[in-house]
Amino acid sequence: MNKFQDIELLSSYLDGQLSPSDSARLELRLKSDPELASALDDLRAARGILRKLPMRKAPRNFVLSRKMVGAKPPLPRTYSFFRFSTALATALLVFTFAINSLSRSASFSAGAPAFGYGGGGAGSSDVAAPQAFAAATQAPAATEAPAAQAPALELSASPTEISPSSADSARGIETAAAESANPKESATNSVPPGQAAAHNEPFVFSSMWQIVLVIVILLSASITFFISQSAKRKWR
Amino acid sequence: MDEYSLIQSAQRGDLDSFNSLILHYQDMVFNTALRILSDDDLAADATQEAFLSAFRSITSYRGGSFKAWLMRTVTNACYDELRRQKRKPTTPLEPEMDDGDEIDSPRWLADPNMTPSQQAEADELEHAIQHCLETLPTEFRSVVVLADIQGMDYSEVAMASRVPLGTIKSRLARARLRLRECLRGFEELLPSAFRLEEESRA
């Protein structure tokens, strides 16, 4: 038998790591083999000496400070909720601005006259208004405007009352009006300047939505900040 | 609070709970580092590093022997320290006198509760054992320190060393054999306890 295998066996035997049958077999061999018994004594002596080694007391406490671990205060679950709602509301606000500016630029690119956006169209309304009426007459899409804008169309002058002289000038923008992809916009832009202030809703999201979002952002950001500061105070 | 609750709290980031665990284990961790590194200051550094590392990675502890898990971080910290020492060997492992000789019973080993003769005996034993431990390869040394000095069982040592159980058995047997041979050279210095075992053999 390999000598080192015997040593390994003896070492395991010493620690009670052998199965009962292996232990019994080894004990039989130990009785008949003095060299093996001597090796066992050597191992036992070595283990005994190591176990006599005194335990030293730690020279100092090794407790960790918060600075050492770079820890942050434990925050309640509400903190995550408010932080998320702040981020979400901010994203939505940016989204509303983006969509509104896109719809605005789309309206401009559709050849819409200057009026219809706040008070900007007031100066050119005299020229543009008849043209817009003509566009509404020529473009079938305009007649399909949503019901919500129907009153605006009804309030405007009837297309049949357009004078022949204005019909010529209206042909100039006929093509542009026909190209307008959005019938809603066409209908909206055809509102006379006098009524534009009342029915001027070129944006997809109204400013009310944006105000609500700003309030949500401010509120949830304040709560997040308050929770964070409160947790820090308690932590200290 | 029991150990399991402290560990769970520490896993949630509660530093106070982890510090309670440190206070419980710091002597054991320091002694392990000391026996592997043979130097007080290096052992203290490794101990601190081990606890810091243990706190940072405590979420990776998934049950089993916490002592074994902690010992793994300590042995890793010791191996790192030994690698650093190999690259930059600066300080001697033992305190030295002016002429360069090692001090046999250095003051840094003193225990105020012992009589002078007991202290001398303990110092001699410790010195002899430490010297013999240093002659062992690092992986043998860590296994024998964990099993025979810290009294951990084979499965805990295997977990702490990240080696199979069979390797632990083999390393431990070899380490014990080498230590026994090394300690034979210190028989004159060794205390009565060791000599008694010698006599019982004869």
Short mmCIF file of C-alpha atoms in Angstrom, two decimals:
data_model
loop_
_atom_site.label_atom_id
_atom_site.label_comp_id
_atom_site.label_asym_id
_atom_site.label_seq_id
_atom_site.Cartn_x
_atom_site.Cartn_y
_atom_site.Cartn_z
CA MET A 1 0.00 0.00 0.00
CA ASN A 2 1.16 3.49 -0.83
CA LYS A 3 2.72 5.19 2.20
CA PHE A 4 1.12 8.58 1.61
CA GLN A 5 -2.27 6.97 1.18
CA ASP A 6 -1.76 5.50 4.65
CA ILE A 7 -0.90 8.93 6.05
CA GLU A 8 -4.01 10.42 4.47
CA LEU A 9 -6.06 7.58 5.89
CA LEU A 10 -4.57 8.08 9.34
CA SER A 11 -5.19 11.82 9.21
CA SER A 12 -8.83 11.29 8.29
CA TYR A 13 -9.14 8.62 10.97
CA LEU A 14 -7.80 11.07 13.52
CA ASP A 15 -10.55 13.53 12.62
CA GLY A 16 -13.27 10.86 12.60
CA GLN A 17 -13.78 11.23 8.87
CA LEU A 18 -13.62 7.53 8.02
CA SER A 19 -16.64 5.28 7.71
CA PRO A 20 -17.11 2.77 10.56
CA SER A 21 -16.00 -0.13 8.35
CA ASP A 22 -12.84 1.74 7.19
CA SER A 23 -12.08 2.70 10.77
CA ALA A 24 -12.40 -0.90 11.94
CA ARG A 25 -10.11 -2.11 9.16
CA LEU A 26 -7.52 0.55 10.02
CA GLU A 27 -7.65 -0.23 13.72
CA LEU A 28 -6.89 -3.87 12.93
CA ARG A 29 -3.87 -2.81 10.89
CA LEU A 30 -2.70 -0.44 13.62
CA LYS A 31 -2.56 -3.30 16.10
CA SER A 32 -0.33 -5.35 13.86
CA ASP A 33 1.76 -2.56 12.28
CA PRO A 34 3.92 -0.52 14.73
CA GLU A 35 5.17 1.75 11.96
CA LEU A 36 1.61 2.72 11.10
CA ALA A 37 0.82 3.28 14.79
CA SER A 38 3.90 5.48 15.11
CA ALA A 39 2.79 7.54 12.12
CA LEU A 40 -0.61 7.97 13.74
CA ASP A 41 1.06 9.21 16.92
CA ASP A 42 3.09 11.68 14.90
CA LEU A 43 0.02 13.08 13.28
CA ARG A 44 -1.84 13.20 16.58
CA ALA A 45 1.08 15.03 18.19
CA ALA A 46 1.21 17.57 15.39
CA ARG A 47 -2.52 18.18 15.64
CA GLY A 48 -2.30 18.38 19.43
CA ILE A 49 0.42 21.01 19.31
CA LEU A 50 -1.50 23.13 16.85
CA ARG A 51 -4.57 22.97 19.07
CA LYS A 52 -2.49 24.18 22.01
CA LEU A 53 -1.58 27.30 20.17
CA PRO A 54 -3.02 30.17 22.21
CA MET A 55 -5.71 32.30 20.62
CA ARG A 56 -4.64 35.90 20.47
CA LYS A 57 -7.03 38.72 21.12
CA ALA A 58 -7.60 41.03 18.21
CA PRO A 59 -5.38 44.11 18.71
CA ARG A 60 -8.34 46.42 18.09
CA ASN A 61 -11.95 46.41 17.01
CA PHE A 62 -12.42 45.93 13.31
CA VAL A 63 -15.95 47.33 13.14
CA LEU A 64 -16.71 49.19 9.95
CA SER A 65 -17.76 52.81 9.81
CA ARG A 66 -20.27 54.08 7.27
CA LYS A 67 -17.52 56.12 5.71
CA MET A 68 -15.38 53.02 5.23
CA VAL A 69 -18.11 51.16 3.41
CA GLY A 70 -19.32 54.25 1.55
CA ALA A 71 -22.82 53.33 2.59
CA LYS A 72 -25.99 55.23 1.83
CA PRO A 73 -28.87 55.42 4.28
CA PRO A 74 -31.56 52.76 3.94
CA LEU A 75 -34.51 54.35 2.17
CA PRO A 76 -38.17 53.36 2.46
CA ARG A 77 -40.03 51.90 -0.49
CA THR A 78 -42.03 55.10 -0.92
CA TYR A 79 -38.75 56.76 -1.93
CA SER A 80 -38.49 54.55 -5.01
CA PHE A 81 -42.14 55.18 -5.85
CA PHE A 82 -41.82 58.95 -5.75
CA ARG A 83 -38.52 58.91 -7.57
CA PHE A 84 -40.10 56.83 -10.31
CA SER A 85 -43.15 59.09 -10.54
CA THR A 86 -40.87 62.14 -10.85
CA ALA A 87 -38.98 60.52 -13.67
CA LEU A 88 -42.15 59.36 -15.39
CA ALA A 89 -43.84 62.75 -15.15
CA THR A 90 -40.71 64.44 -16.49
CA ALA A 91 -40.59 62.04 -19.40
CA LEU A 92 -44.27 62.66 -20.13
CA LEU A 93 -43.77 66.41 -20.00
CA VAL A 94 -40.92 66.22 -22.48
CA PHE A 95 -43.11 63.97 -24.62
CA THR A 96 -46.00 66.44 -24.64
CA PHE A 97 -43.66 69.27 -25.65
CA ALA A 98 -42.17 67.14 -28.39
CA ILE A 99 -45.54 66.07 -29.76
CA ASN A 100 -46.90 69.60 -29.64
CA SER A 101 -43.93 71.03 -31.46
CA LEU A 102 -44.16 68.25 -34.05
CA SER A 103 -47.84 68.94 -34.66
CA ARG A 104 -47.09 72.62 -34.92
CA SER A 105 -44.37 72.13 -37.51
CA ALA A 106 -46.61 69.70 -39.38
CA SER A 107 -49.29 72.39 -39.53
CA PHE A 108 -46.80 74.91 -40.93
CA SER A 109 -45.43 72.50 -43.50
CA ALA A 110 -48.99 71.79 -44.69
CA GLY A 111 -49.08 75.34 -46.00
CA ALA A 112 -51.28 76.67 -43.28
CA PRO A 113 -51.52 80.44 -43.14
CA ALA A 114 -50.03 82.36 -40.31
CA PHE A 115 -53.27 82.83 -38.45
CA GLY A 116 -54.62 80.33 -36.06
CA TYR A 117 -51.66 80.27 -33.68
CA GLY A 118 -52.26 82.70 -30.93
CA GLY A 119 -52.40 86.26 -32.23
CA GLY A 120 -49.75 85.70 -34.87
CA GLY A 121 -52.20 85.48 -37.74
CA ALA A 122 -54.05 88.71 -37.08
CA GLY A 123 -52.00 90.86 -39.44
CA SER A 124 -52.51 88.76 -42.56
CA SER A 125 -56.05 87.68 -41.94
CA ASP A 126 -57.56 89.98 -44.57
CA VAL A 127 -55.76 88.28 -47.40
CA ALA A 128 -55.63 84.79 -46.11
CA ALA A 129 -59.19 84.33 -44.95
CA PRO A 130 -60.88 84.09 -48.37
CA GLN A 131 -58.16 81.74 -49.51
CA ALA A 132 -58.80 79.50 -46.55
CA PHE A 133 -62.51 79.40 -47.32
CA ALA A 134 -61.72 78.37 -50.83
CA ALA A 135 -59.41 75.67 -49.56
CA ALA A 136 -62.15 74.36 -47.37
CA THR A 137 -64.50 74.26 -50.35
CA GLN A 138 -62.03 72.53 -52.67
CA ALA A 139 -60.61 70.01 -50.27
CA PRO A 140 -63.06 67.23 -49.63
CA ALA A 141 -61.13 66.34 -46.51
CA ALA A 142 -62.25 69.50 -44.87
CA THR A 143 -65.84 68.46 -45.04
CA GLU A 144 -64.95 65.37 -43.04
CA ALA A 145 -63.71 67.37 -40.07
CA PRO A 146 -64.65 65.99 -36.67
CA ALA A 147 -67.93 66.91 -35.16
CA ALA A 148 -66.26 68.91 -32.47
CA GLN A 149 -65.13 71.45 -35.01
CA ALA A 150 -68.35 71.50 -36.89
CA PRO A 151 -69.64 74.61 -35.14
CA ALA A 152 -66.57 76.46 -36.18
CA LEU A 153 -67.28 75.64 -39.78
CA GLU A 154 -70.88 76.55 -39.48
CA LEU A 155 -70.04 79.89 -37.97
CA SER A 156 -67.81 80.72 -40.86
CA ALA A 157 -69.12 82.07 -44.04
CA SER A 158 -70.78 79.61 -46.35
CA PRO A 159 -68.56 78.39 -49.21
CA THR A 160 -71.35 79.14 -51.68
CA GLU A 161 -71.09 82.84 -50.81
CA ILE A 162 -67.55 83.12 -52.06
CA SER A 163 -67.26 85.73 -54.73
CA PRO A 164 -65.80 84.82 -58.15
CA SER A 165 -62.92 87.18 -57.66
CA SER A 166 -61.78 85.44 -54.57
CA ALA A 167 -62.18 82.04 -56.22
CA ASP A 168 -59.25 82.80 -58.54
CA SER A 169 -56.94 83.56 -55.75
CA ALA A 170 -58.17 80.55 -53.90
CA ARG A 171 -56.94 78.27 -56.69
CA GLY A 172 -53.41 79.23 -55.75
CA ILE A 173 -53.56 77.39 -52.54
CA GLU A 174 -55.88 74.65 -53.71
CA THR A 175 -53.01 72.28 -54.30
CA ALA A 176 -51.49 72.93 -50.87
CA ALA A 177 -54.79 72.38 -49.15
CA ALA A 178 -55.36 69.15 -51.03
CA GLU A 179 -51.94 67.94 -49.97
CA SER A 180 -52.77 68.46 -46.35
CA ALA A 181 -52.66 65.02 -44.77
CA ASN A 182 -54.62 65.98 -41.72
CA PRO A 183 -58.21 66.93 -42.35
CA LYS A 184 -58.51 68.11 -38.79
CA GLU A 185 -55.75 70.62 -39.29
CA SER A 186 -57.21 71.75 -42.55
CA ALA A 187 -60.49 72.36 -40.91
CA THR A 188 -58.89 74.10 -37.98
CA ASN A 189 -56.82 76.33 -40.18
CA SER A 190 -59.87 77.30 -42.13
CA VAL A 191 -61.43 78.96 -39.12
CA PRO A 192 -61.62 82.70 -39.66
CA PRO A 193 -59.27 84.75 -37.55
CA GLY A 194 -62.08 86.20 -35.56
CA GLN A 195 -62.99 82.80 -34.22
CA ALA A 196 -59.44 81.45 -34.11
CA ALA A 197 -58.91 82.69 -30.58
CA ALA A 198 -61.90 80.72 -29.32
CA HIS A 199 -61.18 77.51 -31.22
CA ASN A 200 -57.39 77.72 -31.46
CA GLU A 201 -56.30 74.19 -30.43
CA PRO A 202 -53.44 73.27 -32.78
CA PHE A 203 -51.59 71.32 -30.04
CA VAL A 204 -52.26 67.65 -29.31
CA PHE A 205 -51.74 68.19 -25.58
CA SER A 206 -53.29 71.20 -24.02
CA SER A 207 -51.32 73.39 -21.69
CA MET A 208 -53.51 72.14 -18.86
CA TRP A 209 -51.93 68.71 -19.18
CA GLN A 210 -48.49 70.21 -19.06
CA ILE A 211 -49.32 72.25 -15.98
CA VAL A 212 -50.61 69.13 -14.25
CA LEU A 213 -47.43 67.28 -15.14
CA VAL A 214 -45.25 70.11 -13.85
CA ILE A 215 -47.18 70.05 -10.57
CA VAL A 216 -46.71 66.28 -10.31
CA ILE A 217 -42.98 66.64 -10.98
CA LEU A 218 -42.52 69.35 -8.40
CA LEU A 219 -44.59 67.54 -5.82
CA SER A 220 -42.99 64.12 -6.19
CA ALA A 221 -39.48 65.59 -6.42
CA SER A 222 -40.07 67.50 -3.19
CA ILE A 223 -41.36 64.37 -1.45
CA THR A 224 -38.37 62.36 -2.74
CA PHE A 225 -36.00 64.99 -1.43
CA PHE A 226 -37.79 65.14 1.92
CA ILE A 227 -37.71 61.33 2.34
CA SER A 228 -34.02 61.22 1.45
CA GLN A 229 -33.12 63.99 3.92
CA SER A 230 -35.25 62.46 6.63
CA ALA A 231 -33.56 59.04 6.12
CA LYS A 232 -30.14 60.68 6.29
CA ARG A 233 -31.03 62.46 9.53
CA LYS A 234 -32.26 59.24 11.13
CA TRP A 235 -29.22 57.34 9.87
CA ARG A 236 -26.82 59.72 11.52
CA MET B 1 -30.50 38.83 17.88
CA ASP B 2 -29.19 35.49 16.58
CA GLU B 3 -26.59 35.09 13.86
CA TYR B 4 -29.10 34.31 11.13
CA SER B 5 -31.10 37.48 11.85
CA LEU B 6 -27.93 39.55 11.95
CA ILE B 7 -26.84 38.16 8.59
CA GLN B 8 -30.25 38.90 7.07
CA SER B 9 -30.19 42.46 8.38
CA ALA B 10 -26.66 42.91 7.10
CA GLN B 11 -27.78 41.66 3.70
CA ARG B 12 -30.35 44.46 3.69
CA GLY B 13 -27.49 46.90 4.27
CA ASP B 14 -27.68 47.24 8.04
CA LEU B 15 -24.10 48.02 9.03
CA ASP B 16 -24.80 47.76 12.78
CA SER B 17 -25.86 44.14 12.38
CA PHE B 18 -22.73 43.39 10.40
CA ASN B 19 -20.62 45.08 13.06
CA SER B 20 -22.18 42.76 15.64
CA LEU B 21 -21.00 39.84 13.51
CA ILE B 22 -17.55 41.42 13.31
CA LEU B 23 -17.32 41.69 17.08
CA HIS B 24 -18.20 38.03 17.35
CA TYR B 25 -15.73 36.80 14.75
CA GLN B 26 -12.88 39.30 14.86
CA ASP B 27 -10.62 37.29 17.19
CA MET B 28 -10.97 34.20 15.05
CA VAL B 29 -10.44 36.10 11.82
CA PHE B 30 -7.42 37.94 13.19
CA ASN B 31 -5.84 34.71 14.47
CA THR B 32 -6.36 33.01 11.13
CA ALA B 33 -4.72 35.91 9.34
CA LEU B 34 -1.93 36.01 11.89
CA ARG B 35 -1.10 32.31 11.48
CA ILE B 36 -1.11 32.56 7.72
CA LEU B 37 0.82 35.83 7.51
CA SER B 38 3.02 35.59 10.64
CA ASP B 39 2.86 39.33 11.20
CA ASP B 40 0.64 41.37 13.48
CA ASP B 41 0.31 44.44 11.31
CA LEU B 42 -0.24 42.55 8.11
CA ALA B 43 -2.76 40.33 9.89
CA ALA B 44 -4.64 43.38 11.16
CA ASP B 45 -4.69 44.87 7.65
CA ALA B 46 -5.89 41.60 6.15
CA THR B 47 -8.56 41.28 8.82
CA GLN B 48 -9.89 44.76 8.13
CA GLU B 49 -9.79 44.15 4.41
CA ALA B 50 -11.57 40.82 4.83
CA PHE B 51 -14.41 42.36 6.84
CA LEU B 52 -14.79 45.18 4.35
CA SER B 53 -14.88 42.74 1.48
CA ALA B 54 -17.31 40.50 3.38
CA PHE B 55 -19.71 43.39 3.93
CA ARG B 56 -19.61 44.37 0.28
CA SER B 57 -20.31 40.85 -0.87
CA ILE B 58 -22.60 39.67 1.89
CA THR B 59 -25.51 39.37 -0.52
CA SER B 60 -23.59 36.53 -2.17
CA TYR B 61 -23.86 34.50 1.04
CA ARG B 62 -26.59 31.94 0.37
CA GLY B 63 -26.66 29.97 3.58
CA GLY B 64 -24.44 27.25 4.97
CA SER B 65 -21.65 27.91 7.43
CA PHE B 66 -21.20 31.64 7.80
CA LYS B 67 -17.89 31.02 9.54
CA ALA B 68 -16.63 29.12 6.48
CA TRP B 69 -17.87 31.87 4.17
CA LEU B 70 -16.11 34.48 6.28
CA MET B 71 -12.93 32.42 6.41
CA ARG B 72 -12.87 32.34 2.64
CA THR B 73 -12.71 36.12 2.51
CA VAL B 74 -9.95 36.07 5.12
CA THR B 75 -7.81 33.53 3.31
CA ASN B 76 -8.31 35.47 0.07
CA ALA B 77 -7.22 38.67 1.81
CA CYS B 78 -4.17 36.81 3.18
CA TYR B 79 -3.25 35.46 -0.25
CA ASP B 80 -3.52 38.98 -1.65
CA GLU B 81 -1.28 40.26 1.13
CA LEU B 82 1.27 37.49 0.54
CA ARG B 83 1.32 38.31 -3.17
CA ARG B 84 1.92 41.96 -2.31
CA GLN B 85 4.71 40.97 0.05
CA LYS B 86 6.35 38.89 -2.66
CA ARG B 87 6.35 41.90 -4.93
CA LYS B 88 7.50 44.30 -2.20
CA PRO B 89 9.33 42.47 0.59
CA THR B 90 9.90 45.32 3.06
CA THR B 91 9.34 44.29 6.68
CA PRO B 92 10.75 41.24 8.48
CA LEU B 93 8.23 38.60 9.56
CA GLU B 94 9.58 38.54 13.13
CA PRO B 95 10.78 41.44 15.29
CA GLU B 96 14.56 41.67 15.24
CA MET B 97 17.22 42.87 17.65
CA ASP B 98 19.81 45.44 16.68
CA ASP B 99 22.24 42.78 15.48
CA GLY B 100 19.55 41.31 13.21
CA ASP B 101 18.76 38.22 15.33
CA GLU B 102 15.10 37.36 15.81
CA ILE B 103 13.69 37.94 19.30
CA ASP B 104 12.74 34.56 20.75
CA SER B 105 10.03 35.82 23.09
CA PRO B 106 8.91 39.10 21.65
CA ARG B 107 6.84 41.41 23.78
CA TRP B 108 4.09 41.47 21.16
CA LEU B 109 3.20 37.90 22.08
CA ALA B 110 2.89 38.58 25.81
CA ASP B 111 -0.28 37.71 27.73
CA PRO B 112 -0.60 39.61 31.05
CA ASN B 113 -2.60 36.77 32.69
CA MET B 114 0.29 34.28 32.57
CA THR B 115 3.13 33.75 35.04
CA PRO B 116 6.58 34.40 33.61
CA SER B 117 7.34 30.69 33.26
CA GLN B 118 3.98 30.01 31.58
CA GLN B 119 4.55 32.97 29.34
CA ALA B 120 7.99 31.73 28.41
CA GLU B 121 6.58 28.29 27.63
CA ALA B 122 3.73 29.72 25.56
CA ASP B 123 6.12 31.97 23.70
CA GLU B 124 8.41 29.09 22.88
CA LEU B 125 5.54 26.96 21.67
CA GLU B 126 4.07 29.74 19.61
CA HIS B 127 7.40 30.64 18.15
CA ALA B 128 8.15 27.06 17.19
CA ILE B 129 4.75 26.47 15.65
CA GLN B 130 4.77 29.74 13.77
CA HIS B 131 8.20 29.00 12.41
CA CYS B 132 7.05 25.57 11.20
CA LEU B 133 3.85 26.99 9.72
CA GLU B 134 5.94 29.40 7.69
CA THR B 135 7.82 26.51 6.12
CA LEU B 136 4.57 25.15 4.65
CA PRO B 137 3.32 26.15 1.21
CA THR B 138 0.55 28.73 1.55
CA GLU B 139 -2.29 26.44 0.50
CA PHE B 140 -1.18 23.79 3.03
CA ARG B 141 -0.78 26.45 5.71
CA SER B 142 -4.28 27.83 5.28
CA VAL B 143 -5.82 24.35 5.42
CA VAL B 144 -3.98 23.38 8.61
CA VAL B 145 -4.77 26.74 10.21
CA LEU B 146 -8.48 26.39 9.46
CA ALA B 147 -8.76 22.73 10.44
CA ASP B 148 -6.38 22.38 13.37
CA ILE B 149 -6.10 25.87 14.82
CA GLN B 150 -9.64 27.10 14.18
CA GLY B 151 -11.18 23.64 14.61
CA MET B 152 -13.29 23.75 11.45
CA ASP B 153 -14.55 20.49 9.97
CA TYR B 154 -13.52 19.25 6.55
CA SER B 155 -16.60 20.50 4.72
CA GLU B 156 -16.16 23.99 6.18
CA VAL B 157 -12.49 24.03 5.23
CA ALA B 158 -13.40 22.87 1.72
CA MET B 159 -15.94 25.68 1.45
CA ALA B 160 -13.51 28.25 2.81
CA SER B 161 -10.68 27.09 0.54
CA ARG B 162 -12.88 26.41 -2.51
CA VAL B 163 -11.24 23.06 -3.13
CA PRO B 164 -12.74 19.56 -3.09
CA LEU B 165 -12.97 17.58 0.13
CA GLY B 166 -10.44 15.02 -1.12
CA THR B 167 -7.87 17.77 -1.67
CA ILE B 168 -8.46 19.04 1.87
CA LYS B 169 -7.81 15.58 3.31
CA SER B 170 -4.66 15.21 1.29
CA ARG B 171 -3.33 18.70 2.10
CA LEU B 172 -4.10 18.33 5.77
CA ALA B 173 -2.30 14.98 6.01
CA ARG B 174 0.76 16.37 4.24
CA ALA B 175 0.76 19.54 6.33
CA ARG B 176 0.53 17.61 9.59
CA LEU B 177 3.33 15.31 8.56
CA ARG B 178 5.59 18.21 7.60
CA LEU B 179 4.78 20.07 10.79
CA ARG B 180 5.58 17.05 12.88
CA GLU B 181 8.94 16.70 11.17
CA CYS B 182 9.67 20.39 11.58
CA LEU B 183 8.71 20.41 15.25
CA ARG B 184 11.13 17.58 15.96
CA GLY B 185 13.88 20.17 15.59
CA PHE B 186 12.37 22.17 18.46
CA GLU B 187 12.01 19.36 20.99
CA GLU B 188 14.42 21.04 23.41
CA LEU B 189 12.44 24.27 23.24
CA LEU B 190 8.99 22.79 23.29
CA PRO B 191 6.95 22.89 26.51
CA SER B 192 6.18 19.91 28.70
CA ALA B 193 2.84 19.24 27.06
CA PHE B 194 4.51 18.36 23.82
CA ARG B 195 7.24 16.30 25.51
CA LEU B 196 4.61 14.32 27.40
CA GLU B 197 3.13 13.18 24.11
CA GLU B 198 6.60 12.18 23.04
CA GLU B 199 6.99 10.17 26.21
CA SER B 200 3.62 8.49 25.81
CA ARG B 201 4.75 7.28 22.41
CA ALA B 202 7.95 5.72 23.76
#
